Amino acid sequence: MTPLVDEMLRRALGHALRQAQKEGALPDFEVPQEIPIERPKQEDLGDWATPVCMQLARLARLAPIKIAEAIVPRLDHLEAIGEVNVAPPGYINFYAAKGWLQKQVEEILRQGAAYGRVDFGQGRKVQVEFVSANPTGYLHMGSARNAVLGDALASVLEAAGYDVQREYYINDSGSRMRLFYETLLARYAQALGEDWLVPEEGYHGADVVEMAQAIAAEYGRRFLEMPREEALEAIGALGLEKVIQRAREDLALMGIQYDGWFSEKSLYTNGQFERIMTLLREGGHLYEHDGAVWFRATALGGPKDEVVVRSDGSPGYFASDIAYHYNKFIERGFDTVINVWGADHQGHVPRMKAMMRALGLDPNRLIIILYQLVTLKRGGEIVRLSKRTGDTITLREVLEEVGADAVRYFLLSRSADSQMEFDLDLAKEQSEANPVYYIQYAHARIASILRLARDISYQGGDVSLLNHPAELALLRRMVRLPETVKMAAAQLAPHLLAYYAYDLASAFHAFYRDCRVVSTEPGDEALTAARLKLVAACKIVLARALGLMGMTAPEAM
RNA sequence: GCCCCAAUAGCUCAGCGGAUAGAGCAACUGCCUUCUAAGCAGUGGGCCGGAGGUUCGAGUCCUCCUUGGGGCGCCA
C-alpha cells in the first residue's frame, strides 16, 4: 500500500486546528470532518493546498489569514512536505520536500507493479457487472464503451483496495432469445437453399447469416428434419454457444478477462426464482392484475408498478433481475454491486432501487453507472446502431481497424455521462498523432534507454543527485498515481487515469529533452546511475497507469 | 407532458464550491552529428448556452428557459 499525502495532510491539519484551539490561539468551533485538500492549478503555488481557512472564517470570526497563521506553526512535521506558506486570501500551500520526492524513486522500484495500490476499499467485496449484452449476435461497437468502462473501473477498484469480481450476465432466457433462435433457424434454412423468411422483428445482421452458414456446413440438413420446436432448441443452443464464444474472444482482444459468466436461465432451473417470488409475496410486494403478477414499486419509491410475470405465465426480465440481485447480495455477499449500463436503460434504475428496498437492502449498495451512448461516424455520416435492423459495426471490425489500445483510450478519456462521437476515419487517420501513441511512446523510449544501458549497474545510484527541474517535475507527476487511483475509485471515474497518464508522459518527454540519461562523459557515472533509476521507476508508473486502463505498454515502437 | 444526461477555444473534451478556466486536434514559428522527432519549445484563439438565485467565493450548487441525446411497453 502506498500512503497518501493528502490524507496525512488532512490529519495534520485537523490536529493543528484542535491544538490551536486548546492553546487559545483560535476560538472554539467544530473542526470540519473532511478538510479539503486540493492540487493548486499552478505549480508555483505548491503541490498541495487547503482552502479550509476561508471556510472557517465565519465560524471562527477571524480573517482567513489569521486562522492560517495560527495553524501553520502547529502542523506536525511530515516527511513529504518541505516548505509551507500562507497566501492570500487564506490558502495554506504545501510544497513537496525534495528529499521525499527523490526517495519515492526507491519506493517505486521496491513496490514495482504494486505501486499505486491504496487502502481505500479496505477489502470490501465489490462486483462489477458489465457488457452483459443480449446474446443475440456479435458484440457491436455500442458495447465497447461499456466494456472499457467496466473493466477499467474494476481495475481501479482493485488497485484502490477492493476485492473485485468481474461478471458477465448472459441473458440467455426471454423473448429476445426466442427471436434470435427463430432468425438463426431461418438463416440456416436459407443457407441450405430453402426459401424461408427472417421474422420481421428478428435480427437482420450479417452475423446471424455467418453463424447459420457455419452450422449448415457442420451439421447439414439435420435441423430441417426435426419438429420446429426441437430444431429451435437444438440450433439455439449452438447459436448461443457461438455468440458467447465470440464475445469471449472479442473481449479478450481488448484484454478483458471475466471472473464469472452468469446464466440468467440458471435462475429458473435451480429454484432461485421460485424462492425470491415466495419471499416477495410474503413481504406483500406482489399483486395480481389482468392475469399478470405485478411488483408494487410505487410503494418503494418507484414511478410505477412493474410486471414481473406476464399474463401468459412467462417471467419478464425484471423478474430475472430481482432473482439475480438477490443472488448477488444475499447469496454471494457482495458489499456493493456496480452495474454498467447504457443510458438507454436509465428507466430501469428506479425499479431496481425499489427492488433493493423490497429485499431489505440499502439501495445505495447497488450502483448503476449509466454511460451516454456513443455515436459512431464513418465518412462524416452518423452510423445508426441497431442489432435488429442489422445496421451495425461489430466490435471486432473496430478492433481490427483502429486497434484495441486506441479504442480503449478514446472511449475511456471521456467521462461516462458525456455523449461522444467516435469517428472511425478520424481515429485511423490520426493514429500517428494520437494521445495513445504519445503515452506509449514515453514507455517505449524508456525501454530503449534501459536497453542501451543494459550493461550499466545502477542499483547503487544516488537519488539525491536528481535535482534538475525537469527531474523534479517528473517526480511530482509520478507520485500522483496513488491519489489518482483513489480519486478515480472514489468518483468511479476511470477517465481520470487517461488524463493522468497523458500528464505523466508529457513530464517524461520534457525530461527526455532536458536531461541526457546515459552519458558518456567521464565523471557522469553517478548521475547516469541516478537517472537510470529515475526512468526505471517512471517506466513502472507509466506501465501501471496504462495497465489500469487495459492498454499495453510497448517496449519498442 | 413528465424524468435522466449534456451544453466550456474553430473541432473533440478535462476541470473533487476556491487562486490568472486547461489539454489534444486544427492554424502559425522555431528545434534532429549525441539515449526513438510517434518528440520538444513557443504564438494566436474563451460574455464557460441564456436569465435569475445561494455563497466570503460559482464553469462547478439551486430554479426557470433554449438546444442536443436518451427514457417513460405484460421488449430488453
XYZ file of C-alpha atoms (C1' of nucleotides) in Angstrom:
633
model
C 0.000 0.000 0.000
C 1.179 3.466 -0.813
C 0.392 6.044 1.865
C -1.476 9.083 0.611
C -0.026 12.508 1.266
C -3.395 14.243 1.125
C -4.649 12.037 3.949
C -1.600 12.749 6.039
C -2.150 16.462 5.459
C -5.786 16.172 6.499
C -4.802 14.543 9.754
C -2.049 17.046 10.423
C -4.362 19.986 9.731
C -7.104 18.613 11.958
C -4.626 18.080 14.719
C -3.134 21.545 14.359
C -6.566 23.130 14.390
C -7.537 21.418 17.631
C -4.153 22.198 19.120
C -4.555 25.877 18.272
C -7.958 25.866 19.939
C -6.575 24.155 23.027
C -3.874 26.750 23.306
C -6.322 29.587 22.845
C -4.925 30.757 19.519
C -8.273 30.014 17.875
C -11.785 30.199 19.330
C -13.792 27.021 19.860
C -15.749 25.840 16.855
C -16.381 22.474 15.351
C -13.500 21.241 13.257
C -14.864 20.019 9.916
C -14.945 16.268 9.344
C -13.340 16.434 5.950
C -10.678 19.063 5.445
C -10.383 19.850 1.734
C -7.012 19.245 0.115
C -6.530 20.260 -3.486
C -3.858 20.370 -6.128
C -3.217 24.032 -6.947
C -3.749 24.799 -10.601
C -0.347 26.406 -10.905
C 2.701 24.509 -9.820
C 4.431 27.519 -8.273
C 1.619 27.712 -5.718
C 2.671 24.401 -4.247
C 1.965 20.702 -4.590
C -0.985 20.622 -2.240
C -3.120 23.353 -0.722
C -6.072 23.769 1.529
C -8.704 26.490 1.358
C -10.057 25.420 4.745
C -9.292 28.723 6.457
C -11.704 30.547 4.161
C -14.429 28.143 5.192
C -13.618 28.590 8.855
C -13.528 32.386 8.756
C -17.177 32.752 9.611
C -17.181 30.088 12.340
C -14.058 31.497 13.952
C -14.979 35.094 13.210
C -11.411 35.721 12.163
C -9.762 36.643 8.883
C -8.712 33.503 6.957
C -5.105 34.631 7.028
C -5.157 34.832 10.832
C -6.515 31.312 11.059
C -3.843 30.049 8.707
C -1.187 31.755 10.761
C -2.475 30.014 13.873
C -2.474 26.616 12.188
C 0.836 26.569 10.362
C 3.205 26.688 13.378
C 1.291 23.829 14.964
C 1.473 21.449 11.998
C 3.244 18.152 12.621
C 6.317 17.681 10.546
C 5.651 15.433 7.548
C 8.433 13.820 5.627
C 6.683 14.530 2.332
C 6.320 18.232 2.990
C 9.050 20.825 2.736
C 8.003 24.423 2.688
C 4.605 25.551 3.949
C 3.327 29.038 3.345
C 0.240 31.151 3.661
C -1.114 33.008 0.684
C -3.960 35.476 0.372
C -6.863 35.304 0.748
C -6.082 32.482 3.197
C -4.679 29.449 1.481
C -2.135 27.218 3.138
C 0.195 25.931 0.438
C 2.411 22.885 0.828
C 5.481 22.088 -1.210
C 6.756 18.551 -1.595
C 10.106 18.028 0.108
C 12.824 17.377 -2.434
C 14.316 14.588 -0.365
C 10.967 12.856 -0.137
C 10.392 13.125 -3.880
C 13.805 11.631 -4.577
C 13.170 8.836 -2.129
C 9.996 7.876 -3.952
C 12.174 6.541 -6.767
C 13.449 3.848 -4.397
C 9.925 3.311 -3.138
C 8.501 2.803 -6.623
C 11.307 0.435 -7.597
C 10.728 -1.506 -4.404
C 6.973 -1.781 -4.902
C 7.170 -2.431 -8.621
C 3.826 -3.241 -10.191
C 2.190 -2.867 -6.780
C 2.959 0.863 -6.736
C -0.210 2.899 -6.636
C -2.188 0.450 -4.553
C -4.062 2.282 -1.845
C -6.174 1.083 1.016
C -9.325 2.962 0.152
C -11.639 -0.024 -0.300
C -10.399 -1.868 2.779
C -11.011 -5.237 1.193
C -14.727 -4.756 0.682
C -16.302 -7.148 -1.812
C -17.433 -5.405 -4.965
C -18.851 -6.862 -8.105
C -18.623 -5.038 -11.391
C -21.075 -6.417 -13.894
C -20.524 -5.059 -17.365
C -21.258 -5.548 -21.050
C -23.908 -8.251 -20.442
C -25.225 -7.682 -23.957
C -28.121 -9.786 -25.144
C -26.553 -12.842 -26.762
C -28.440 -12.345 -29.987
C -25.447 -11.679 -32.201
C -21.884 -10.498 -32.181
C -20.893 -7.675 -29.860
C -21.100 -4.386 -31.676
C -19.431 -1.061 -31.172
C -22.115 0.045 -28.735
C -20.797 -2.436 -26.189
C -17.257 -1.167 -26.469
C -17.749 1.771 -24.162
C -19.410 -0.498 -21.644
C -16.540 -2.969 -21.821
C -13.850 -0.350 -21.486
C -15.559 1.486 -18.645
C -16.420 -1.617 -16.685
C -13.034 -3.207 -16.988
C -11.087 -0.066 -16.144
C -13.392 0.623 -13.226
C -12.803 -2.885 -11.927
C -9.039 -2.447 -12.252
C -9.119 0.876 -10.489
C -11.177 -0.533 -7.636
C -8.761 -3.419 -7.310
C -5.869 -1.002 -7.083
C -7.818 1.016 -4.537
C -8.037 -1.974 -2.228
C -11.391 -3.552 -3.054
C -11.945 -7.250 -3.557
C -13.341 -7.109 -7.081
C -15.228 -9.641 -9.152
C -15.882 -9.056 -12.848
C -19.055 -10.636 -14.119
C -20.855 -11.026 -17.428
C -24.573 -11.693 -17.194
C -25.771 -13.883 -20.029
C -29.359 -13.022 -20.892
C -29.996 -16.486 -22.238
C -33.695 -16.534 -21.486
C -36.687 -14.499 -22.528
C -38.387 -13.259 -25.643
C -35.328 -11.817 -27.351
C -33.660 -15.165 -27.400
C -36.683 -16.786 -28.944
C -36.475 -14.287 -31.802
C -32.790 -14.871 -32.203
C -33.312 -18.610 -32.417
C -36.056 -18.148 -34.998
C -33.812 -15.880 -37.024
C -30.962 -18.342 -36.828
C -33.132 -21.235 -37.954
C -34.431 -19.194 -40.896
C -30.914 -18.158 -41.938
C -29.805 -21.750 -41.602
C -32.618 -22.883 -43.882
C -31.663 -20.149 -46.350
C -28.074 -21.326 -46.257
C -29.357 -24.709 -47.351
C -31.272 -23.195 -50.264
C -34.675 -23.070 -48.599
C -36.976 -20.129 -49.138
C -37.524 -19.113 -45.503
C -38.188 -15.618 -44.215
C -36.439 -13.988 -41.297
C -39.034 -12.863 -38.728
C -39.964 -9.215 -39.125
C -38.824 -8.391 -35.587
C -35.845 -10.722 -35.840
C -32.165 -9.944 -36.204
C -31.180 -8.938 -39.692
C -27.428 -8.648 -39.257
C -24.731 -10.444 -41.200
C -23.511 -12.130 -38.016
C -26.525 -14.443 -37.827
C -26.054 -15.336 -41.504
C -22.451 -16.212 -40.793
C -23.327 -18.385 -37.826
C -26.126 -20.090 -39.753
C -23.786 -20.888 -42.618
C -21.241 -22.349 -40.242
C -23.895 -24.506 -38.630
C -25.229 -25.620 -42.017
C -21.727 -26.553 -43.124
C -21.079 -28.525 -39.985
C -24.445 -30.185 -39.349
C -26.033 -30.415 -42.786
C -29.853 -30.547 -43.063
C -30.359 -32.174 -39.671
C -32.340 -29.306 -38.094
C -34.726 -29.084 -41.045
C -35.744 -32.632 -40.473
C -36.843 -32.193 -36.864
C -40.056 -30.712 -35.483
C -39.754 -26.927 -35.361
C -39.644 -26.595 -31.570
C -36.979 -29.234 -31.298
C -34.971 -27.633 -34.076
C -35.179 -24.194 -32.435
C -33.910 -25.602 -29.192
C -31.058 -27.512 -30.782
C -29.883 -24.808 -33.155
C -30.484 -22.203 -30.471
C -28.062 -23.925 -28.148
C -25.437 -23.949 -30.893
C -26.062 -20.303 -31.710
C -25.851 -19.235 -28.087
C -22.578 -21.027 -27.706
C -21.175 -19.358 -30.798
C -22.267 -15.925 -29.618
C -20.755 -16.390 -26.174
C -17.577 -17.789 -27.614
C -17.301 -14.828 -29.934
C -17.921 -12.403 -27.074
C -15.158 -14.026 -25.056
C -12.777 -13.692 -27.982
C -13.706 -10.085 -28.718
C -13.290 -9.086 -25.090
C -10.026 -10.988 -24.845
C -8.774 -8.944 -27.794
C -9.263 -5.923 -25.552
C -7.515 -7.678 -22.702
C -10.683 -8.262 -20.721
C -10.993 -11.366 -18.586
C -14.090 -12.101 -16.548
C -14.173 -13.941 -13.237
C -17.677 -15.180 -13.860
C -20.245 -15.696 -16.603
C -23.670 -15.885 -15.021
C -26.551 -17.510 -16.835
C -29.967 -15.927 -16.497
C -31.543 -19.260 -17.318
C -29.893 -20.839 -14.290
C -32.037 -18.668 -12.035
C -35.054 -20.589 -13.266
C -33.565 -24.070 -13.348
C -32.127 -24.014 -9.845
C -35.159 -22.751 -7.957
C -33.739 -19.291 -7.238
C -36.610 -17.582 -8.996
C -39.257 -19.509 -7.060
C -37.600 -18.689 -3.751
C -37.482 -14.997 -4.468
C -41.112 -14.931 -5.612
C -42.154 -16.532 -2.358
C -40.122 -14.026 -0.450
C -41.633 -11.068 -2.277
C -45.154 -12.443 -1.963
C -44.705 -12.893 1.782
C -43.414 -9.349 2.021
C -46.584 -8.088 0.329
C -44.707 -6.692 -2.653
C -46.642 -8.589 -5.321
C -50.231 -8.487 -6.524
C -52.227 -9.843 -9.451
C -53.885 -7.679 -12.044
C -55.164 -8.541 -15.540
C -53.743 -12.008 -15.113
C -50.194 -10.762 -14.601
C -48.118 -10.605 -11.419
C -47.072 -7.059 -10.558
C -44.391 -5.645 -8.295
C -45.591 -2.817 -6.095
C -42.713 -0.461 -6.928
C -44.744 2.669 -6.220
C -44.802 1.739 -2.529
C -40.999 1.825 -2.512
C -40.257 4.970 -4.438
C -40.680 3.693 -7.988
C -42.600 5.787 -10.525
C -44.952 2.951 -11.489
C -45.656 -0.677 -10.677
C -43.921 -3.260 -12.827
C -44.965 -6.530 -14.360
C -42.933 -9.426 -13.017
C -44.762 -12.362 -14.579
C -46.766 -11.752 -17.740
C -50.344 -12.934 -18.117
C -49.121 -15.805 -20.298
C -47.120 -17.053 -17.323
C -43.671 -16.126 -18.621
C -41.445 -14.091 -16.325
C -40.170 -10.777 -17.678
C -36.570 -9.665 -17.485
C -37.301 -7.703 -14.311
C -38.174 -10.993 -12.619
C -34.728 -12.279 -13.505
C -33.114 -9.088 -12.296
C -34.700 -9.441 -8.885
C -33.558 -13.030 -8.521
C -30.129 -12.174 -9.894
C -29.562 -9.340 -7.452
C -30.835 -11.431 -4.581
C -28.163 -13.906 -5.597
C -25.508 -11.191 -5.754
C -26.212 -9.595 -2.404
C -27.678 -12.307 -0.227
C -26.166 -15.494 -1.552
C -22.789 -14.224 -2.690
C -22.440 -11.467 -0.136
C -21.166 -8.547 -2.195
C -20.998 -5.348 -0.187
C -21.505 -3.296 -3.313
C -22.625 -4.169 -6.805
C -21.859 -1.926 -9.741
C -23.773 -2.443 -12.965
C -22.592 -0.650 -16.075
C -25.496 0.227 -18.343
C -26.075 2.332 -21.421
C -28.183 5.416 -20.858
C -30.982 3.800 -22.832
C -31.576 1.652 -19.736
C -31.948 4.597 -17.371
C -35.630 3.829 -16.907
C -34.727 0.650 -15.022
C -32.845 2.370 -12.280
C -35.805 3.415 -10.095
C -37.368 -0.032 -10.179
C -34.036 -1.612 -9.301
C -33.777 0.687 -6.309
C -37.322 -0.237 -5.312
C -36.358 -3.887 -5.629
C -33.444 -3.344 -3.266
C -35.807 -1.927 -0.658
C -38.162 -4.863 -1.124
C -35.269 -7.199 -0.410
C -34.462 -5.206 2.714
C -31.186 -3.944 1.253
C -29.760 -0.428 1.265
C -30.356 0.881 -2.277
C -27.012 2.682 -2.164
C -25.246 -0.659 -2.267
C -26.396 -1.024 -5.856
C -24.633 1.471 -8.075
C -25.719 1.817 -11.668
C -23.197 3.542 -13.883
C -25.016 4.971 -16.851
C -22.883 5.958 -19.770
C -24.188 8.063 -22.623
C -24.394 6.318 -25.932
C -21.646 6.605 -28.478
C -22.498 7.878 -31.905
C -20.371 6.276 -34.496
C -19.276 8.223 -37.522
C -17.845 6.966 -40.718
C -17.156 9.152 -43.718
C -18.748 12.085 -41.905
C -22.020 10.215 -41.546
C -23.630 9.001 -38.368
C -23.998 5.247 -38.273
C -27.181 4.192 -36.568
C -26.567 1.172 -34.396
C -29.333 -1.356 -34.134
C -28.885 -5.047 -33.718
C -32.294 -5.837 -35.042
C -32.036 -3.990 -38.327
C -28.545 -5.383 -38.693
C -27.207 -1.882 -39.211
C -24.169 -2.339 -37.048
C -20.463 -2.193 -36.872
C -19.121 -5.071 -34.890
C -16.662 -4.620 -32.097
C -14.313 -6.945 -33.940
C -14.287 -4.722 -37.020
C -13.393 -1.691 -34.964
C -10.702 -3.524 -33.032
C -9.144 -4.671 -36.273
C -9.443 -1.260 -37.862
C -8.399 1.029 -35.036
C -6.650 -1.269 -32.560
C -7.608 -2.200 -29.027
C -5.393 0.373 -27.314
C -6.804 3.278 -29.292
C -10.381 2.086 -28.781
C -9.771 1.830 -25.065
C -8.072 5.185 -24.742
C -10.634 7.107 -26.783
C -13.619 5.619 -25.017
C -12.013 5.956 -21.616
C -10.863 9.534 -21.907
C -14.353 10.948 -21.672
C -16.453 10.846 -18.549
C -19.303 8.335 -18.639
C -22.035 10.934 -18.734
C -20.800 12.854 -21.704
C -22.149 11.901 -25.071
C -19.404 11.274 -27.504
C -18.689 10.788 -31.129
C -16.374 8.101 -32.289
C -15.231 8.880 -35.798
C -13.723 5.751 -37.244
C -11.963 7.505 -40.100
C -10.555 10.102 -37.745
C -9.370 7.520 -35.241
C -7.491 5.775 -38.019
C -6.183 8.873 -39.786
C -4.995 10.490 -36.616
C -3.426 7.368 -35.306
C 0.031 8.849 -35.841
C -0.684 11.942 -33.777
C -2.824 10.122 -31.288
C -2.587 10.541 -27.494
C -2.408 6.777 -27.261
C 0.917 6.749 -29.030
C 2.133 9.753 -27.109
C 1.774 7.880 -23.840
C 3.023 4.561 -25.130
C 5.933 6.269 -26.833
C 7.160 7.552 -23.469
C 7.195 3.992 -22.208
C 8.964 2.713 -25.317
C 11.559 5.469 -25.067
C 12.406 4.428 -21.524
C 12.617 0.812 -22.586
C 15.032 1.884 -25.289
C 17.209 3.769 -22.810
C 17.292 0.796 -20.489
C 18.296 -1.455 -23.391
C 21.145 0.880 -24.244
C 22.222 0.868 -20.592
C 21.891 -2.871 -20.243
C 25.467 -3.240 -19.016
C 25.415 -0.344 -16.592
C 24.701 -1.229 -12.991
C 22.562 1.449 -11.379
C 21.388 -0.345 -8.255
C 23.607 1.875 -6.167
C 22.536 5.080 -7.914
C 22.231 8.051 -5.579
C 18.767 9.583 -5.987
C 19.810 12.749 -4.190
C 21.570 13.736 -7.408
C 18.176 14.205 -9.063
C 17.964 17.963 -8.752
C 17.277 19.206 -12.265
C 13.914 20.991 -12.542
C 12.775 18.527 -15.192
C 13.684 15.618 -12.944
C 11.739 17.069 -10.051
C 8.799 17.927 -12.298
C 8.727 14.331 -13.482
C 8.865 13.067 -9.906
C 5.973 15.308 -8.952
C 3.883 13.652 -11.660
C 4.978 10.144 -10.768
C 3.966 10.395 -7.129
C 0.447 11.384 -8.065
C -0.504 7.897 -9.182
C -1.738 6.716 -5.759
C -4.033 9.681 -5.237
C -5.264 9.427 -8.821
C -6.198 5.810 -8.185
C -8.010 6.817 -5.037
C -9.864 9.629 -6.726
C -10.848 7.510 -9.714
C -12.156 4.842 -7.330
C -13.992 7.299 -5.113
C -15.660 9.002 -8.063
C -15.990 5.826 -10.126
C -14.351 7.839 -12.864
C -11.676 5.901 -14.704
C -11.274 8.710 -17.229
C -9.098 10.460 -14.648
C -6.468 7.845 -15.429
C -6.379 8.818 -19.064
C -5.553 12.400 -18.176
C -3.046 11.337 -15.552
C -1.225 9.076 -17.980
C -1.022 11.854 -20.531
C 0.376 14.295 -17.968
C 2.955 11.807 -16.823
C 4.054 11.086 -20.386
C 4.272 14.797 -21.013
C 6.547 15.301 -17.998
C 8.706 12.456 -19.205
C 9.079 13.814 -22.738
C 10.118 17.181 -21.332
C 12.649 15.483 -19.069
C 13.947 13.467 -22.002
C 14.695 16.620 -23.894
C 16.391 18.382 -20.993
C 18.296 15.569 -19.362
C 20.611 13.120 -21.019
C 20.288 9.831 -19.162
C 23.117 7.658 -20.465
C 26.106 9.928 -20.535
C 29.464 9.011 -21.988
C 31.204 11.985 -20.417
C 33.771 10.969 -17.848
C 32.632 11.892 -14.345
C 28.928 11.479 -15.186
C 28.707 7.888 -13.982
C 26.933 8.732 -10.719
C 24.345 10.960 -12.410
C 23.759 8.343 -15.094
C 23.067 5.724 -12.424
C 20.657 8.055 -10.616
C 18.810 8.901 -13.819
C 18.578 5.274 -14.822
C 16.878 4.645 -11.516
C 14.526 7.520 -12.177
C 13.499 6.336 -15.623
C 13.178 2.746 -14.454
C 10.742 3.973 -11.795
C 8.930 6.140 -14.323
C 8.549 3.124 -16.585
C 6.847 1.268 -13.757
C 4.416 4.104 -13.143
C 3.611 4.529 -16.838
C 3.052 0.803 -17.252
C 0.842 0.826 -14.203
C -1.307 3.676 -15.487
C -1.592 2.059 -18.900
C -2.311 -1.305 -17.300
C -5.144 0.097 -15.226
C -6.704 1.345 -18.438
C -6.185 -2.053 -20.004
C -3.679 -0.715 -22.503
C -0.408 -2.283 -23.476
C 2.938 -0.760 -22.565
C 5.198 -1.457 -25.550
C 8.943 -1.968 -25.165
C 9.554 -0.600 -28.631
C 7.604 1.372 -31.221
C -46.498 16.194 -20.938
C -43.091 14.018 -17.181
C -37.996 12.068 -15.965
C -32.413 11.448 -16.768
C -27.709 13.305 -19.127
C -25.239 17.156 -21.553
C -24.029 22.475 -23.342
C -16.552 25.275 -21.722
C -11.323 27.677 -27.550
C -12.758 26.521 -34.859
C -13.293 20.707 -33.580
C -13.095 16.658 -29.572
C -13.136 17.092 -24.497
C -10.877 17.847 -18.990
C -11.873 20.869 -14.912
C -13.166 16.929 -6.371
C -17.575 25.011 -4.326
C -11.692 28.075 -4.050
C -6.185 31.455 -6.599
C -4.930 34.201 -13.527
C -10.501 28.369 -16.841
C -6.794 23.825 -19.248
C -5.280 19.699 -22.820
C -5.338 17.296 -27.587
C -6.528 18.127 -32.726
C -6.568 22.032 -36.399
C -3.545 27.038 -37.603
C 1.248 29.584 -37.245
C 7.044 29.877 -35.652
C 11.473 27.518 -34.296
C 14.444 22.689 -32.816
C 17.224 16.095 -35.138
C 26.219 14.964 -35.756
C 24.707 12.559 -29.208
C 19.570 7.537 -25.166
C 13.403 6.620 -30.637
C 11.280 13.964 -33.919
C 5.049 8.889 -32.762
C 9.225 14.109 -29.519
C 10.364 19.321 -27.512
C 9.845 24.770 -27.094
C 6.752 28.875 -28.456
C 2.292 32.071 -30.719
C -2.765 33.076 -31.563
C -7.618 31.502 -30.048
C -12.957 31.930 -24.327
C -19.518 37.095 -22.190
C -17.753 28.500 -19.507
C -25.754 28.142 -23.911
C -29.304 32.359 -21.616
C -31.717 34.659 -17.158
C -32.235 34.817 -12.041
C -30.649 32.944 -7.093
C -27.499 30.691 -2.855
C -22.294 31.762 -1.058
C -16.817 35.375 1.705
C -16.118 32.849 -3.245
C -19.944 29.733 -8.890
C -17.613 26.817 -15.127
C -18.870 23.809 -10.604
C -24.790 24.182 -6.272
C -30.473 25.657 -6.878
C -34.742 27.451 -10.110
C -36.552 28.689 -14.884
C -35.656 28.951 -20.231
C -33.236 27.359 -25.002
C -30.771 23.497 -27.785
C -28.989 18.318 -28.415
C -29.105 12.980 -26.732
C -31.792 9.204 -24.056
C -36.046 7.286 -21.314
C -41.438 6.967 -19.920
C -44.190 -1.380 -23.022
C -47.343 -7.693 -19.991
C -39.382 -5.534 -25.157
C -34.551 -5.882 -23.100
